[in-house]
Amino acid sequence: MRHGFTTGSCAAAASKAAAYMLLTGHRKNQITIETPGGISYTAEIIDIHIGEHCASCAVVKDGGDDPDVTTGMKIYSKVSLTEEADGKCAVLHIDGGEGVGRVTRPGLDQPLGNAAINHVPRAMIAKEVSEVCALLDYRGGLDIVISVPGGEALAARTFNPRLGIVGGISILGTSGIVEPMSSQALLDTIRVELNQRRAEGYDSVAVTPGNYGRDYMKRRYGYDLDRSVKCSNFIGQTIDMAAELGFQRILLTGHIGKLIKVAGGIMNTHSREADARMELLAAFALRCQVPAECARRILDCLNTEEALALLQESGKLQEVMDYAMERICFYLDKRAGQRLEIACIMYSSEFGELARSREAEKWFILLEQEAAQPI
């Protein structure tokens, strides 16, 4: 699959081209930068404007074969002359303009109030522009403003609103390269959300694999999981990261379709990693003395809701769910070790709450207290 280049790479390329055009007065239709990942990136330069005191241009973001919402967006850089100088090298100031978000909550890559241009893209921009200045023996000041027209609307489709980044997208990238279908981006986002919560002073965190869990908690308990962390399929790695960051307690809330896999020790619940949902439910049913014929029918079910209906018919639904929760807690505790305490609530769309761990009770006090606090 074809790799792409990050918004950080695009911003660095546009900044290098704009700086060159400002200091020389000559157009530059292509520019090459070296990404931190060691791959050269030759970008096409568009929307060129050259003035006496500033120059601007854009690079179109190409995410390769990764389904990145920013692919196709124009990443602009405007470079302007300033009177600031130290006599030895150029003095650079990097900021965000239209469509680039601002940080409003602690725990992120940038301080409060800064443009959401992460430190690696900032370093890339500074490196590429500084090379141009050194080549042309320019030792004055330059203001570099990155903008993304349409970025504010696009940000609604990203994690930025949850993270407290307002007004636009983030300029991101650690390697400068977009790896297609990479799970690392999701893991990085989970870590950022956990780190942000710790920075806000919390030692407990509610976690859910996805939107179903968030909607269920809000409907049933009035708790808005937008305050907390969506871990996708990475339940085990989320536990590890939470422990590393110093959390003391986790509440995991999820649909049986995900959590029943944890009852078999499966800590990455993506279907390509493992399934075994019906096999586990059938085994637990037999363990709870459900007739063998019912267990065989469970093995033929297409989804967990169908299997739950069969267990309800057998009169053993609650017993099987309680046993499943025992196994879930066993494997969650095994993954956590002695590092933190994990409580769990499992539900279904059709049958509502199916089971909860004993430790879940104390969470309702914490949830009520936190719900009363402003986000």
XYZ file of C-alpha atoms in Angstrom:
375
model
C 0.000 0.000 0.000
C 1.116 3.542 -0.755
C 2.319 5.669 2.142
C 1.538 9.377 2.389
C 2.906 12.416 4.160
C 1.661 14.083 7.335
C 0.219 17.552 7.761
C 3.533 18.353 9.453
C 5.466 17.420 6.318
C 3.122 19.519 4.189
C 3.516 22.514 6.517
C 7.315 22.163 6.465
C 7.425 21.933 2.673
C 5.125 24.914 2.198
C 7.151 26.946 4.729
C 10.446 26.130 3.029
C 9.066 27.116 -0.365
C 7.490 30.331 0.949
C 10.721 31.338 2.711
C 12.750 30.708 -0.453
C 10.352 32.721 -2.609
C 10.239 35.596 -0.110
C 14.020 35.868 0.167
C 14.791 35.400 -3.537
C 11.689 36.733 -5.301
C 11.659 33.637 -7.530
C 8.786 31.166 -7.817
C 9.292 27.639 -6.624
C 6.909 25.057 -8.077
C 8.461 22.080 -6.292
C 10.371 21.684 -3.054
C 12.054 18.716 -1.365
C 12.340 18.160 2.368
C 13.794 15.315 4.427
C 11.269 13.748 6.805
C 12.284 12.524 10.282
C 11.494 9.033 8.989
C 14.382 9.329 6.524
C 12.276 9.532 3.369
C 12.574 12.540 1.080
C 9.333 14.312 0.228
C 9.075 16.329 -2.981
C 5.944 18.464 -2.804
C 4.125 20.354 -5.546
C 3.735 24.019 -4.583
C 0.452 25.748 -5.471
C -1.403 29.028 -4.806
C 1.816 31.034 -4.855
C 1.762 34.691 -3.802
C 4.975 36.716 -3.531
C 5.018 40.209 -2.027
C 7.672 42.617 -0.849
C 7.409 41.631 2.810
C 5.708 38.217 2.704
C 5.144 35.143 0.557
C 2.632 32.338 0.826
C 1.889 29.028 -0.849
C 0.179 25.689 -0.224
C 0.785 21.956 -0.413
C -2.084 19.502 -0.895
C -2.114 16.815 1.806
C -1.759 13.304 0.377
C -2.365 10.590 2.954
C -1.511 7.769 0.545
C -3.733 4.727 1.042
C -4.548 5.680 4.635
C -8.183 6.835 5.112
C -7.128 10.183 6.563
C -9.786 12.902 6.794
C -7.181 15.573 5.997
C -6.257 14.064 2.623
C -6.936 16.610 -0.116
C -6.787 19.623 2.213
C -4.520 22.552 1.323
C -1.883 23.246 3.983
C -0.764 26.877 3.638
C 2.275 28.684 4.973
C 2.691 32.454 5.007
C 6.210 33.675 5.763
C 6.697 37.348 6.635
C 9.760 39.492 7.312
C 10.227 40.944 10.802
C 12.802 43.340 12.196
C 13.934 40.889 14.857
C 17.505 39.619 14.500
C 20.339 38.247 16.623
C 23.133 38.716 14.091
C 24.069 35.032 13.980
C 21.116 33.239 12.429
C 17.491 33.789 11.462
C 14.948 34.224 14.253
C 11.791 32.218 13.549
C 8.315 32.426 15.082
C 5.820 29.683 14.188
C 2.078 30.059 14.748
C -1.246 28.835 13.460
C -3.819 30.755 11.459
C -7.195 29.927 9.953
C -8.246 26.297 10.389
C -5.442 25.358 12.807
C -6.682 24.604 16.322
C -5.694 26.181 19.629
C -4.924 24.244 22.804
C -7.392 24.977 25.625
C -6.741 22.067 27.994
C -3.540 20.794 29.653
C -1.752 17.529 28.931
C -1.244 17.943 25.193
C 1.904 18.305 23.115
C 1.709 22.123 23.210
C 1.086 24.514 26.131
C -2.259 26.192 26.721
C -2.949 28.886 24.158
C -0.489 27.612 21.571
C -1.477 26.656 18.069
C -1.944 22.896 17.793
C 1.251 22.431 15.794
C 3.059 19.599 17.535
C 6.724 19.745 18.427
C 7.980 17.485 15.621
C 6.265 19.512 12.858
C 7.555 22.701 14.524
C 11.075 21.278 14.449
C 10.629 20.242 10.804
C 9.434 23.728 9.831
C 12.299 25.389 11.727
C 14.898 23.062 10.189
C 13.763 23.525 6.592
C 13.336 27.303 6.833
C 16.639 27.684 8.683
C 18.422 25.843 5.854
C 17.002 28.315 3.346
C 18.062 31.265 5.521
C 21.585 29.868 5.916
C 21.866 29.243 2.173
C 20.843 32.838 1.435
C 22.745 34.319 4.383
C 19.589 35.789 5.928
C 19.909 36.568 9.644
C 16.761 38.560 10.270
C 13.396 37.503 11.631
C 10.603 35.525 10.005
C 7.020 34.944 11.105
C 5.642 31.632 9.839
C 1.881 31.122 9.985
C 0.343 27.765 9.035
C -3.306 27.739 7.973
C -5.790 25.194 6.659
C -8.909 26.692 5.044
C -11.866 24.514 6.032
C -9.922 23.105 8.960
C -12.422 24.228 11.587
C -15.272 22.293 9.960
C -13.022 19.292 9.354
C -11.953 19.213 13.012
C -15.450 18.065 13.988
C -14.562 14.707 12.373
C -11.405 14.329 14.468
C -10.622 13.835 18.164
C -9.832 17.526 18.599
C -13.143 18.580 20.201
C -12.692 15.824 22.808
C -9.148 16.960 23.491
C -9.994 20.619 23.965
C -8.404 21.795 20.711
C -10.701 24.450 19.282
C -10.898 26.254 15.979
C -9.369 23.714 13.649
C -7.238 20.659 13.030
C -3.836 19.807 14.467
C -0.598 19.797 12.498
C 0.784 16.388 13.379
C 3.367 13.730 12.623
C 6.340 12.123 14.320
C 7.991 10.511 11.306
C 6.560 12.843 8.669
C 5.150 9.766 6.923
C 1.592 8.364 7.000
C 1.659 4.573 7.211
C -1.492 3.134 5.613
C -4.035 1.682 8.027
C -1.623 2.096 10.933
C -2.969 1.228 14.380
C -0.222 3.351 15.911
C -2.201 6.538 15.284
C -5.078 5.162 17.360
C -2.745 4.087 20.151
C -1.109 7.515 20.122
C -4.523 9.143 20.451
C -5.480 6.895 23.368
C -2.246 7.806 25.136
C -2.849 11.520 24.548
C -6.351 11.291 26.049
C -5.093 9.344 29.059
C -2.213 11.744 29.566
C -4.532 14.718 29.342
C -6.810 13.282 32.006
C -3.844 12.719 34.325
C -2.696 16.278 33.699
C -6.117 17.459 34.858
C -5.530 15.731 38.195
C -7.560 12.514 37.858
C -6.270 9.137 39.049
C -9.328 7.255 37.765
C -10.573 6.914 34.213
C -13.671 5.482 32.548
C -12.881 3.603 29.338
C -15.111 2.196 26.614
C -14.282 0.484 23.310
C -16.578 2.699 21.270
C -19.646 4.840 20.780
C -22.049 2.146 21.996
C -20.459 2.252 25.425
C -20.504 6.028 25.508
C -24.184 6.185 24.550
C -25.128 3.452 27.022
C -23.398 5.160 29.957
C -25.064 8.469 29.158
C -28.502 6.925 28.760
C -28.325 4.623 31.774
C -26.209 6.582 34.258
C -26.171 10.146 32.928
C -22.379 10.016 32.563
C -20.859 11.614 29.480
C -17.900 9.517 28.317
C -16.735 12.446 26.206
C -14.985 13.266 29.467
C -13.086 10.040 29.254
C -11.306 7.646 26.889
C -12.439 5.560 23.926
C -10.001 2.663 23.635
C -11.271 1.052 20.414
C -10.102 -2.586 20.297
C -6.949 -1.958 22.341
C -8.190 -2.950 25.784
C -4.967 -4.574 26.974
C -2.699 -1.806 25.717
C -4.983 0.831 27.225
C -4.625 -0.871 30.610
C -0.851 -0.868 30.194
C -0.749 2.819 29.263
C -3.059 3.781 32.140
C -0.785 1.960 34.582
C 2.323 3.624 33.144
C 0.717 7.043 33.561
C -0.114 6.408 37.203
C -3.868 5.811 37.169
C -5.196 3.941 40.200
C -8.590 2.829 38.868
C -10.268 2.043 35.538
C -13.942 1.513 34.784
C -14.354 -0.485 31.565
C -17.840 -0.330 30.056
C -18.622 -2.219 26.892
C -21.007 -4.202 24.740
C -20.923 -7.967 25.149
C -19.789 -8.286 21.536
C -16.412 -6.858 22.599
C -16.146 -7.817 26.246
C -17.012 -11.494 25.860
C -13.700 -11.845 24.015
C -11.903 -10.515 27.093
C -13.493 -13.411 29.010
C -11.239 -15.643 26.917
C -8.115 -13.568 27.543
C -8.345 -11.740 24.191
C -7.067 -8.214 24.825
C -7.188 -6.905 21.250
C -10.832 -7.377 20.290
C -10.561 -6.630 16.561
C -12.126 -9.425 14.534
C -8.937 -9.892 12.529
C -7.074 -10.697 15.766
C -9.563 -13.144 17.256
C -13.259 -13.858 17.625
C -14.438 -16.872 19.697
C -17.555 -15.029 20.899
C -19.942 -17.918 20.311
C -17.438 -20.529 21.450
C -16.972 -18.707 24.753
C -20.694 -18.192 25.276
C -21.392 -21.841 24.493
C -18.660 -22.974 26.897
C -19.961 -20.709 29.663
C -23.486 -21.957 29.011
C -22.372 -25.571 29.467
C -20.465 -24.560 32.607
C -23.756 -23.207 33.988
C -25.626 -26.416 33.048
C -27.506 -25.006 30.070
C -28.751 -27.953 27.944
C -26.290 -29.065 25.284
C -28.794 -28.420 22.510
C -28.974 -24.741 23.510
C -25.181 -24.548 23.501
C -25.091 -26.031 19.999
C -27.594 -23.415 18.842
C -25.447 -20.676 20.355
C -22.518 -21.869 18.232
C -24.641 -21.255 15.150
C -25.634 -17.703 16.137
C -24.485 -14.805 13.978
C -24.242 -12.277 16.814
C -24.248 -12.062 20.588
C -27.758 -10.574 20.838
C -29.133 -13.714 19.193
C -27.162 -15.885 21.618
C -28.459 -13.888 24.596
C -32.031 -14.545 23.479
C -31.331 -18.280 23.560
C -29.857 -18.008 27.053
C -32.907 -16.099 28.205
C -35.132 -18.868 26.832
C -33.111 -21.377 28.853
C -33.664 -19.392 32.037
C -29.912 -19.153 32.616
C -29.084 -15.749 31.145
C -28.103 -14.052 34.387
C -26.116 -17.008 35.671
C -24.114 -17.248 32.452
C -23.502 -13.487 32.365
C -22.318 -13.470 35.985
C -19.881 -16.260 35.205
C -18.713 -14.433 32.065
C -18.052 -11.355 34.197
C -15.953 -13.473 36.581
C -13.792 -14.541 33.657
C -13.576 -10.996 32.281
C -12.409 -9.710 35.662
C -9.914 -12.554 35.947
C -8.191 -11.561 32.706
C -8.447 -7.809 33.346
C -6.824 -8.292 36.752
C -4.196 -10.549 35.214
C -3.289 -7.849 32.685
C -3.262 -5.121 35.311
C -1.261 -7.113 37.830
C -0.946 -5.088 41.014
C -0.688 -1.813 39.107
C -4.298 -0.628 39.257
C -7.869 -1.658 40.054
C -10.302 -2.411 37.222
C -14.093 -2.448 37.425
C -16.309 -3.556 34.568
C -19.887 -3.165 33.313
C -21.157 -5.258 30.386
C -24.396 -4.571 28.543
C -26.264 -5.427 25.362
C -28.402 -3.326 23.067
C -31.424 -5.575 23.561
C -31.122 -6.673 27.190
C -29.471 -3.662 28.822
C -27.021 -4.240 31.670
C -25.937 -7.876 31.737
C -23.410 -7.946 34.567
C -21.093 -5.754 36.589
C -18.101 -6.420 38.778
C -18.295 -5.820 42.519
C -15.873 -2.914 42.232
C -18.261 -1.101 39.870
C -20.481 0.036 42.749
C -17.983 2.588 44.069
C -17.705 4.070 40.600
C -21.223 5.450 40.654
C -20.252 7.856 43.414
C -17.213 8.956 41.378
C -19.316 9.336 38.242
C -21.900 11.472 40.033
C -19.183 13.706 41.447
C -17.485 14.133 38.100
C -20.764 14.717 36.228
C -21.353 17.727 38.483
C -18.059 19.291 37.395
C -17.728 21.440 34.252
C -15.780 19.923 31.373
